[in-house]
Short mmCIF file of C-alpha atoms in Angstrom, two decimals:
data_model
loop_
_atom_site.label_atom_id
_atom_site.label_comp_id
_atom_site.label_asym_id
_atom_site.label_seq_id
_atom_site.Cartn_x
_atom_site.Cartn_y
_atom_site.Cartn_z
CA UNK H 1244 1.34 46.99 15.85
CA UNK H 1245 0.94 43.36 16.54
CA UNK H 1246 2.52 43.40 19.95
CA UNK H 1247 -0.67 45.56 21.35
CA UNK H 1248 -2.36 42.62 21.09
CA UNK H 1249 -0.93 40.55 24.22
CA UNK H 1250 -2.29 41.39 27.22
CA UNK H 1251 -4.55 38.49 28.09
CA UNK H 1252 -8.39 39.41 29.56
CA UNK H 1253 -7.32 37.44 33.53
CA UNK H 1254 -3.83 36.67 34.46
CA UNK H 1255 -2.85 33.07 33.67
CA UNK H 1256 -0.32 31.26 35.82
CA UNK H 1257 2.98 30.09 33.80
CA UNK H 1258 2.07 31.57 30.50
CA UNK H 1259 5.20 33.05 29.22
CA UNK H 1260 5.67 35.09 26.03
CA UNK H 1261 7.95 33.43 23.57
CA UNK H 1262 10.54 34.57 21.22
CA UNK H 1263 11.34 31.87 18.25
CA UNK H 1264 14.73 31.75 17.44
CA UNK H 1265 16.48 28.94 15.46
CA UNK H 1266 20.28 29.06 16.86
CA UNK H 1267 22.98 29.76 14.46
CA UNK H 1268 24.49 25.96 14.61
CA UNK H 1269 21.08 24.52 13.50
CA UNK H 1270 21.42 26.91 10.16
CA UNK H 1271 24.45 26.11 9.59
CA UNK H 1272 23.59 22.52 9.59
CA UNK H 1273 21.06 22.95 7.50
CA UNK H 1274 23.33 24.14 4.84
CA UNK H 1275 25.92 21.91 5.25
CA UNK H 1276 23.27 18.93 4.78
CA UNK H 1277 21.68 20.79 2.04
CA UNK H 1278 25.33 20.66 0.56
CA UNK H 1279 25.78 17.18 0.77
CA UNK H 1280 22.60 16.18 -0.46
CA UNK H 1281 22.14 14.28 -3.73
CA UNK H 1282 19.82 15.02 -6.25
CA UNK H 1283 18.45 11.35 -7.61
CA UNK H 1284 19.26 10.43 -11.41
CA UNK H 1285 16.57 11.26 -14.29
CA UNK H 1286 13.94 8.88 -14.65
CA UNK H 1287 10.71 8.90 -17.02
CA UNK H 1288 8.72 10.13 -14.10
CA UNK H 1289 10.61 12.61 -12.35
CA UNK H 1290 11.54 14.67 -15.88
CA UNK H 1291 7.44 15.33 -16.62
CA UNK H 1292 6.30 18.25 -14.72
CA UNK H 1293 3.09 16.45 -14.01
CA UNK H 1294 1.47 16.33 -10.23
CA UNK H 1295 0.90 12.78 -10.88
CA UNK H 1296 3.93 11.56 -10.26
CA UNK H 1297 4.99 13.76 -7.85
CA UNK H 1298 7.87 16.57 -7.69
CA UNK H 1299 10.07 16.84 -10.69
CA UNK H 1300 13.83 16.56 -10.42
CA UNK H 1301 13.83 20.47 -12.38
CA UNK H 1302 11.67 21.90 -9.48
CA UNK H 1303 13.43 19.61 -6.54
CA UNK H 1304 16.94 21.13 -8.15
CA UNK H 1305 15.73 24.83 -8.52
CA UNK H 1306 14.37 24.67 -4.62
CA UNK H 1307 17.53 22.93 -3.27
CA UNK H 1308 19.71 26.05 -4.90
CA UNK H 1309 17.35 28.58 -3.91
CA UNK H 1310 17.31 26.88 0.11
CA UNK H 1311 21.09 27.46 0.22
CA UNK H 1312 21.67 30.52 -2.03
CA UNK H 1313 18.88 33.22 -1.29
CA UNK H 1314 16.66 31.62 1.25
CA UNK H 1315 16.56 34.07 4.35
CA UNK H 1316 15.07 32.15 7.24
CA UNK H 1317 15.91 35.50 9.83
CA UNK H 1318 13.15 37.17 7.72
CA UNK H 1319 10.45 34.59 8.33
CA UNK H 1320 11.61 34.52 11.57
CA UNK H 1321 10.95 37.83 12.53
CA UNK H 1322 7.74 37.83 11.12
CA UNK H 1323 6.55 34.98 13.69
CA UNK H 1324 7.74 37.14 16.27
CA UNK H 1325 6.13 40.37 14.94
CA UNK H 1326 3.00 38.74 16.32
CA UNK H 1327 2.59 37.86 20.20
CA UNK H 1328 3.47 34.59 20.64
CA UNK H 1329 3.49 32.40 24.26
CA UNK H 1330 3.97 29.07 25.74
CA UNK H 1331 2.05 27.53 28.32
CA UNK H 1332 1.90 24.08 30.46
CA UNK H 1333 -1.31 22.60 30.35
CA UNK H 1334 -1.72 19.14 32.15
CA UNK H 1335 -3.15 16.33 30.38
CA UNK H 1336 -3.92 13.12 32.85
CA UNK H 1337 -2.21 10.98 30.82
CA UNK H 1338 1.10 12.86 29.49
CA UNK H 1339 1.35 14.94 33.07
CA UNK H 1340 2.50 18.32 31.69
CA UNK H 1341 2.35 19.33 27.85
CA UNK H 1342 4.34 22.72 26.72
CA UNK H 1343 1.69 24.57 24.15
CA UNK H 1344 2.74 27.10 21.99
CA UNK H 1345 0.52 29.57 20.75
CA UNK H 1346 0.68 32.59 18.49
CA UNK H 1347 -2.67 35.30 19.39
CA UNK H 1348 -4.44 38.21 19.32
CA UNK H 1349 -5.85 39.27 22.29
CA UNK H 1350 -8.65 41.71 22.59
CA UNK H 1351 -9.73 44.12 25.39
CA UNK H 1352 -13.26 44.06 24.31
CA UNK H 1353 -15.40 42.99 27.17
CA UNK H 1354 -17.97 40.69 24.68
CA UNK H 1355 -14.90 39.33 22.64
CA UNK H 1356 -15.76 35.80 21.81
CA UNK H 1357 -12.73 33.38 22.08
CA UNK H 1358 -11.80 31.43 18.51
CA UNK H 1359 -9.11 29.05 18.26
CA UNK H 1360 -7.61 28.51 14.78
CA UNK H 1361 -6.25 25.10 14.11
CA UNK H 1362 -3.94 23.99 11.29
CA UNK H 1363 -3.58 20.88 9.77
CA UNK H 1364 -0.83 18.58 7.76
CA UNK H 1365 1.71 19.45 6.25
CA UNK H 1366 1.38 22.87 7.58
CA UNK H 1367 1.55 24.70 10.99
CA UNK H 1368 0.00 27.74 12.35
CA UNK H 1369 2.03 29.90 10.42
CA UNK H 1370 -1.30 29.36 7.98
CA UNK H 1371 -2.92 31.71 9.75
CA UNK H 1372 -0.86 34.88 10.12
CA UNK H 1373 -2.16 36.63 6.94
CA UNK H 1374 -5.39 36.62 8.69
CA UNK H 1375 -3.69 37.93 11.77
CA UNK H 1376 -2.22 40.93 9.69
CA UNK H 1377 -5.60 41.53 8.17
CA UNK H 1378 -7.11 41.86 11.95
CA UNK H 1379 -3.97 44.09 13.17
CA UNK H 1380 -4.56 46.53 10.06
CA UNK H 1381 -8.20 46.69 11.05
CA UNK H 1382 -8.87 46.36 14.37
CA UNK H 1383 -7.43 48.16 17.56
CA UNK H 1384 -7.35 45.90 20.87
CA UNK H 1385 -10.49 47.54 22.00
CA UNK H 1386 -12.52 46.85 18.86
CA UNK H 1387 -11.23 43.09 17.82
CA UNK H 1388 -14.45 41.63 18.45
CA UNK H 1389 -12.85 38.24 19.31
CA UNK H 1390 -9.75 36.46 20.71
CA UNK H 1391 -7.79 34.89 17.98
CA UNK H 1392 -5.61 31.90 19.17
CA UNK H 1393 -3.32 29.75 17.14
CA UNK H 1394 -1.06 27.30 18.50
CA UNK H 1395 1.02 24.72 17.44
CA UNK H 1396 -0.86 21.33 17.19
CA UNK H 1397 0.36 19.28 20.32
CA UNK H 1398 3.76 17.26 18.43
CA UNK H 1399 3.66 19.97 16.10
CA UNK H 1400 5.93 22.98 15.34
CA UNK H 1401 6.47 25.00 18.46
CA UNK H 1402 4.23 22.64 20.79
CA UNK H 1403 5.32 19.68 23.03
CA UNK H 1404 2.89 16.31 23.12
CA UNK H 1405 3.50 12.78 24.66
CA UNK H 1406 7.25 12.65 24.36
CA UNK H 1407 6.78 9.03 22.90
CA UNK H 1408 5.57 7.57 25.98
CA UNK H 1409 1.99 7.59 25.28
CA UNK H 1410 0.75 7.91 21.22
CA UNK H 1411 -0.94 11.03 20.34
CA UNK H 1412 -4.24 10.63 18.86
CA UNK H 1413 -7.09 12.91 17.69
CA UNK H 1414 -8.99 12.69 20.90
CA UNK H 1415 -5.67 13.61 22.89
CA UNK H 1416 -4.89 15.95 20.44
CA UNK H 1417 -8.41 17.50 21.01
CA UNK H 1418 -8.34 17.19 24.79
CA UNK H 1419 -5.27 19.40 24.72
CA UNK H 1420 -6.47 21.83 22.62
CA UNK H 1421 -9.90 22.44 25.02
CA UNK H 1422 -7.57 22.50 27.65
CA UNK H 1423 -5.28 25.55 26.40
CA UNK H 1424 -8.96 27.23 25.74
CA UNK H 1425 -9.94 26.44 29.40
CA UNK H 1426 -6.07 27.32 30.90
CA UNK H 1427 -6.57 30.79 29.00
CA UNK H 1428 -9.32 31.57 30.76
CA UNK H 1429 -11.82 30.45 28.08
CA UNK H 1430 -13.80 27.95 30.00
CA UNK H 1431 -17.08 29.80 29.82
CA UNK H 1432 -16.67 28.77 25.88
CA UNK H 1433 -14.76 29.47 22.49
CA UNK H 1434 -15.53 28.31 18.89
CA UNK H 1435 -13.46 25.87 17.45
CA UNK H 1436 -12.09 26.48 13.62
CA UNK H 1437 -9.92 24.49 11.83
CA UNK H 1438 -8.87 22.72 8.21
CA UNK H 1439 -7.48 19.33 7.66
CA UNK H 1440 -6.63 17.58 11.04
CA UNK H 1441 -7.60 21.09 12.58
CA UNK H 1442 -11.39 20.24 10.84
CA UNK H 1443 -11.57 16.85 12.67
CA UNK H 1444 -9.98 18.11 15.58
CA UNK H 1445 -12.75 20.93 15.92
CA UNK H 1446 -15.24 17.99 15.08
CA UNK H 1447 -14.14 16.02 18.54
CA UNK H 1448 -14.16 19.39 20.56
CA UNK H 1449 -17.55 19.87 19.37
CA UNK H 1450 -18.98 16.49 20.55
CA UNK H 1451 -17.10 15.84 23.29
CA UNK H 1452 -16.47 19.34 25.59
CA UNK H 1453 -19.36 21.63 26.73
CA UNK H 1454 -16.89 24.56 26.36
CA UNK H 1455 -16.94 24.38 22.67
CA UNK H 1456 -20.08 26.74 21.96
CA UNK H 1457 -19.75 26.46 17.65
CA UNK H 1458 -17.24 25.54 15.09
CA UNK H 1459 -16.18 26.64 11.71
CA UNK H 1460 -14.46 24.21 9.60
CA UNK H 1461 -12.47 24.44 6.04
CA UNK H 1462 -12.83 20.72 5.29
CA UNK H 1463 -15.73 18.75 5.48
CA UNK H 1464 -16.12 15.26 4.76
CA UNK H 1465 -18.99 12.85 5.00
CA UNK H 1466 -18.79 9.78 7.45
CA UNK H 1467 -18.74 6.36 6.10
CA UNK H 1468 -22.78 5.59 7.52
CA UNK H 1469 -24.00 8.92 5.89
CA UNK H 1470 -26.01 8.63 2.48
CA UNK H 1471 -24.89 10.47 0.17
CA UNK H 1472 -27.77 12.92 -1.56
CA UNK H 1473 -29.11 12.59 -5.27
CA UNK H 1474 -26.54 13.39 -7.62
CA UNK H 1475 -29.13 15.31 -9.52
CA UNK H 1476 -29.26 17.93 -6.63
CA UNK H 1477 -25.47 19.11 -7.67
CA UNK H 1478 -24.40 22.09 -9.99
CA UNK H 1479 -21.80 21.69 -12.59
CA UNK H 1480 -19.34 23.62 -11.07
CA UNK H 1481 -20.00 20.99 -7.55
CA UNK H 1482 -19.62 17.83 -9.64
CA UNK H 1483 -16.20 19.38 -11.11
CA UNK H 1484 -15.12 19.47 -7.72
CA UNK H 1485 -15.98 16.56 -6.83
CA UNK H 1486 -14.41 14.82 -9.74
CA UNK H 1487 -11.45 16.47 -8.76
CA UNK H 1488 -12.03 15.06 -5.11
CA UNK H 1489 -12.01 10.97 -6.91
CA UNK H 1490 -9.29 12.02 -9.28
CA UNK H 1491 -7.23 12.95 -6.38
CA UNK H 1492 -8.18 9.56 -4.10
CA UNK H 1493 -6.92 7.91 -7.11
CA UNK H 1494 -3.72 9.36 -7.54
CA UNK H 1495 -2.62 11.12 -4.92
CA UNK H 1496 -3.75 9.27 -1.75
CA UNK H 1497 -0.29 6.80 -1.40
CA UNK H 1498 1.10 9.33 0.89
CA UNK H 1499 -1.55 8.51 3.40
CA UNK H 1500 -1.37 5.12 3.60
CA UNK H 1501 2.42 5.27 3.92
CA UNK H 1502 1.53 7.75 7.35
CA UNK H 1503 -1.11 5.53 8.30
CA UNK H 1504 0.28 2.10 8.42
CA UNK H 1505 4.25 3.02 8.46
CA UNK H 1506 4.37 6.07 10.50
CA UNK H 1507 7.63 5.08 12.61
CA UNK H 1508 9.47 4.05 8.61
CA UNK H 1509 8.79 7.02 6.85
CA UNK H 1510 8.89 9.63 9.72
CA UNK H 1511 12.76 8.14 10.21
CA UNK H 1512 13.05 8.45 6.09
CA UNK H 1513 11.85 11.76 5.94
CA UNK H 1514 13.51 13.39 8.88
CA UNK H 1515 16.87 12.07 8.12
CA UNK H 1516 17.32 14.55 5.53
CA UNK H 1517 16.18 18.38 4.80
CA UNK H 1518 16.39 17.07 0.73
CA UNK H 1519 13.64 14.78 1.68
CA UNK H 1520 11.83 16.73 3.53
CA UNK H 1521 11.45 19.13 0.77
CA UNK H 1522 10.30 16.90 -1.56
CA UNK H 1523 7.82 14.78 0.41
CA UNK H 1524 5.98 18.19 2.68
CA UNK H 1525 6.81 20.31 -0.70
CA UNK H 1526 4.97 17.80 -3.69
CA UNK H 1527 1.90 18.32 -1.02
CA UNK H 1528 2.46 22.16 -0.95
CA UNK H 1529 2.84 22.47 -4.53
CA UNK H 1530 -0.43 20.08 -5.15
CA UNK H 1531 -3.10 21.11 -3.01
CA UNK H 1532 -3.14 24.86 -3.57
CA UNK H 1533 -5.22 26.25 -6.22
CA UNK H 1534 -2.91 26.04 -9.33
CA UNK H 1535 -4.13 29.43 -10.46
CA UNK H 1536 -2.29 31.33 -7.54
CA UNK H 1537 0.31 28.44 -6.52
CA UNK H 1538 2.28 29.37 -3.25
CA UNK H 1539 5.75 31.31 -4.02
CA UNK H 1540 8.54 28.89 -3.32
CA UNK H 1541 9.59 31.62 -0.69
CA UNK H 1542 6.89 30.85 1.41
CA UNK H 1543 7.20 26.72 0.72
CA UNK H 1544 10.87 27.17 2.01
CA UNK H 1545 9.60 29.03 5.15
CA UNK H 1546 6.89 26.38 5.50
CA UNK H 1547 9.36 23.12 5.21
CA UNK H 1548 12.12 25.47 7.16
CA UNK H 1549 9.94 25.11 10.22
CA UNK H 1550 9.13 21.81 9.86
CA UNK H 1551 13.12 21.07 10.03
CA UNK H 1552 14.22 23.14 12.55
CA UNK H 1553 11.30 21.71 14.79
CA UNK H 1554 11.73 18.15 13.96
CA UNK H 1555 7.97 17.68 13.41
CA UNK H 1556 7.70 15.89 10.55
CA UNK H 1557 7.80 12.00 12.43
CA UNK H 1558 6.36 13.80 15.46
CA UNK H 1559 2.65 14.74 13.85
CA UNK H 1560 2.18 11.82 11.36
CA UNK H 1561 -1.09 10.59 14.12
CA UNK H 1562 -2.79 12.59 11.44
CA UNK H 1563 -2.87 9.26 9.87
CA UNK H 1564 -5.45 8.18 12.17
CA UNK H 1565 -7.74 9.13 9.46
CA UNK H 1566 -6.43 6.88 7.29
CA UNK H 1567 -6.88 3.85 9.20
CA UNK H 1568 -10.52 5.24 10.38
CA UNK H 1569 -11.76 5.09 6.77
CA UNK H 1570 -10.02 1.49 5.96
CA UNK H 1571 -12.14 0.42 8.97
CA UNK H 1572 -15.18 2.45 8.49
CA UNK H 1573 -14.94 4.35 11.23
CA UNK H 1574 -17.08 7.04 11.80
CA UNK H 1575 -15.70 10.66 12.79
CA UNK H 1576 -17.36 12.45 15.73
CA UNK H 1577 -18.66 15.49 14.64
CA UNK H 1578 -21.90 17.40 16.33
CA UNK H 1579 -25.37 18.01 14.62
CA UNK H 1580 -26.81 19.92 17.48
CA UNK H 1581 -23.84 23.16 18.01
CA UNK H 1582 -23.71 25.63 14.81
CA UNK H 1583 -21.98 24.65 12.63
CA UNK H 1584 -20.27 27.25 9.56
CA UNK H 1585 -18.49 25.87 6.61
CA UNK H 1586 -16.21 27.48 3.78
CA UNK H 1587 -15.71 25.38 0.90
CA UNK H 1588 -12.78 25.98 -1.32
CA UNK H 1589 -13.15 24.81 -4.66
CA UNK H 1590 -9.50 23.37 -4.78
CA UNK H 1591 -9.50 21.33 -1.57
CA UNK H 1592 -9.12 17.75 -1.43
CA UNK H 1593 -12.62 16.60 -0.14
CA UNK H 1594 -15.45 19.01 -0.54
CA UNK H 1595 -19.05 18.84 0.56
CA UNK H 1596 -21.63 20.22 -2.04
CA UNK H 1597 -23.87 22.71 -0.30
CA UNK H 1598 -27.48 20.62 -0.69
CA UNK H 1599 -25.60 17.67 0.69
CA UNK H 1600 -24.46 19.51 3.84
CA UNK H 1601 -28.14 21.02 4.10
CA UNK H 1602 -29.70 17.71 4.07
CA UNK H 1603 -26.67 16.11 6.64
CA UNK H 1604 -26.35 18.90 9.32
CA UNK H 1605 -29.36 20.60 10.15
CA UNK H 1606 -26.90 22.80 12.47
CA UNK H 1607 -25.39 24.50 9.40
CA UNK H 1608 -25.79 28.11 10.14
CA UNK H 1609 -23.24 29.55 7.36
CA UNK H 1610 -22.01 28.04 3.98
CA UNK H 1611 -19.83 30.09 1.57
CA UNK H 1612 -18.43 28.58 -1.64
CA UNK H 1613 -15.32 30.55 -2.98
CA UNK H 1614 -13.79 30.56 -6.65
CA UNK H 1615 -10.41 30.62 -5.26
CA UNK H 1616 -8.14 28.74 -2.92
CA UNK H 1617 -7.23 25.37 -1.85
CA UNK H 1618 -6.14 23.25 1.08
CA UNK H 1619 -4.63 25.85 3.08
CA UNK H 1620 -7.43 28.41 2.92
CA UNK H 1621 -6.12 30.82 5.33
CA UNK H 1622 -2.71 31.24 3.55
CA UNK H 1623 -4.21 30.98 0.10
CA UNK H 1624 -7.23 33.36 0.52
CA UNK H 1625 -6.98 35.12 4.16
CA UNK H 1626 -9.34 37.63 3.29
CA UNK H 1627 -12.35 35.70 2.07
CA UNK H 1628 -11.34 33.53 5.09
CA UNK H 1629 -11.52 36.01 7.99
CA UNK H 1630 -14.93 37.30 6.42
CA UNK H 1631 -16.34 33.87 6.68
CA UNK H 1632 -15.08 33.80 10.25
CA UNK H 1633 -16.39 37.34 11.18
CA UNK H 1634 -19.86 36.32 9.74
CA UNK H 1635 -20.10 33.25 11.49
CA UNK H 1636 -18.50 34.26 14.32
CA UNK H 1637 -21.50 37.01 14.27
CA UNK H 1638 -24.12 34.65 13.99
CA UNK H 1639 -23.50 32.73 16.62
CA UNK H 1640 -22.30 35.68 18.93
CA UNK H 1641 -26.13 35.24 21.19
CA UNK H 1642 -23.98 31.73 22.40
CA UNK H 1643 -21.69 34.18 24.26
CA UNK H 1644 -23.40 36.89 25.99
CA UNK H 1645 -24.26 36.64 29.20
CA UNK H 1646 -26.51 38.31 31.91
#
């Protein structure tokens, strides 16, 4: 069982476990908005079941019956809560205090090695609980060779941030996020994994905090200064994906720039109705899987469910920093000196062919390309995904021992 898994290695002041439960008033809500909600007419572009252009009305229609008819949010519910989660105030010297939620497995193994698992947009660390299973059905606390933590980004899901006093950014995102390692009693160092906004965030805790000994990352994309390696050096399988990757800047990027330059417009649009929610978080969760195993609209619901009942949706759009970074140039922070392990999944959005990431990061200790999956790895493929993360968390194991 799950719940073996809690007892953390040293006692940590206000860390509370945490029970998630969505009162009965906000469901009902939820339906009686999902009631009321209109379905937009027909158009040319909405009829075509083609990614293009976005959800169809047909799917949009289909989801919005199956939300209010058969959707069972109590289920998905309890499933969080088969797994220990916690809260805990970690101060940040700008925001003062900052309530983190985290879900985790905690080992009792004396030479565990800490990792902390962070999710990107539009999902939440739900992501990760396949892999969580996985580790429960195979490990016992005293042979889980390493600490699995997964919170809530800070202004996402279950987690606090700045409260709108102070924007969130990357770099306070990431300062938050080496804090919760340090507050845990990590500070003696942890490796850093993460996909999407959880890749760049692992890229600033690698550069900029000691504690972070290694990271693992599910996205990797070159920085505007880097040169870009023969062509010649790719195989036909890599220049696929990466004609995928162009395809995709060129039809499917708008979404960004509306987060990036209108966050406070469209994070008032989007959270003003569950309807619209659905269709602007689901169109990404239909789109960036791989379309040979597409996510069951079960899971989708659960997935834009949370993102309701937790308001996050204009909370987390400073994932849009990204945006504006490449319009300017801007370079992301990422380290060439700590190991660095990378799983590339052939259905991602922005892939780096292996002899390019050779030549770019002579601190590449582990690169696995996979047949399967997409943008949300973990969920997609959580097996192939915790046996990249046991093999580089094994290669780098040396970083941790001690004496």
């Amino acid at each position: 069982m799950a719940s073996q898994f809690s007892t953390i290695p040293t006692p940590v002041p206000n860390l509370e476990p945490y029970t998630l439960h969505v009162p009965e008033k906000d469901l009902s809500e939820l339906q009686q908005l999902l009631n009321l909600s209109k379905i937009g007419p027909t158009t040319w572009w909405n009829q075509h079941n083609d990614v293009r252009f976005g959800v169809s009305r047909e799917w949009l229609s289909k989801a919005k019956e199956t939300w209010l008819s058969s959707f069972n949010w109590r289920k998905h519910e309890a499933y969080i809560n088969s797994f220990p989660n916690f809260k805990i105030p970690i101060k940040d010297p700008e925001a003062g205090l900052i309530e983190i939620h985290f879900a985790a497995l905690l080992s009792k193994k004396e030479d565990a090695v800490p990792v902390i698992f962070l999710h990107g947009y539009p999902g939440s660390f739900v992501e990760f609980l396949p892999m969580m299973q996985l580790l429960v059905d195979k490990y016992t606390p005293e042979t889980l060779p390493f600490h699995v933590i997964v919170p809530s980004l800070p202004d996402y899901g279950l987690s606090g941030g700045f409260g709108g006093n102070v924007e969130m950014t990357l770099d306070r995102a990431a300062r938050a996020m080496n804090q919760l390692m340090v507050d845990l009693g990590f500070g003696e160092g942890y490796i850093a994994q993460g996909g999407d906004l959880g890749s760049m965030l692992a890229r600033i805790m690698s550069v900029q905090y000691d504690e972070c000994k290694a990271f693992h990352v599910n996205m990797l994309v070159l920085n505007p200064e880097e040169t870009v390696p023969l062509m010649d050096n790719l195989t036909p399988a890599e220049q696929q994906h990466l004609d995928r990757t162009n395809t995709w800047r060129e039809t499917g990027f708008a979404y960004a720039l509306e987060h990036g330059t209108r966050p406070s417009t469209i994070g008032l649009v989007v959270s003003s109705n569950p309807l619209a929610l659905l269709a602007w978080v689901g169109e990404k969760l239909l789109e960036w899987v791989d379309p040979r195993e597409p996510l069951p609209l079960d899971t989708i619901l659960s997935m834009v469910s949370l993102y309701w009942f937790t308001s996050t949706f204009p909370r987390g759009l400073y994932h849009a920093e990204l945006v504006k970074n490449f319009l300017s140039g801007k370079p992301h922070p990422i380290s060439k000196e700590k190991p660095l392990g990378y799983s590339l999944f052939p259905y991602d959005l922005a892939l780096l062919p292996h002899a390019w990431a050779k030549q770019i990061y002579p601190n590449l200790v582990l690169f696995r390309t996979h047949l399967k999956g997409g943008h949300f790895a973990s969920l997609e493929q959580p097996g192939v995904f915790l046996e990249d993360v046991e093999e580089f968390v094994g290669s780098v194991g040396g970083l941790f021992k001690t004496g």
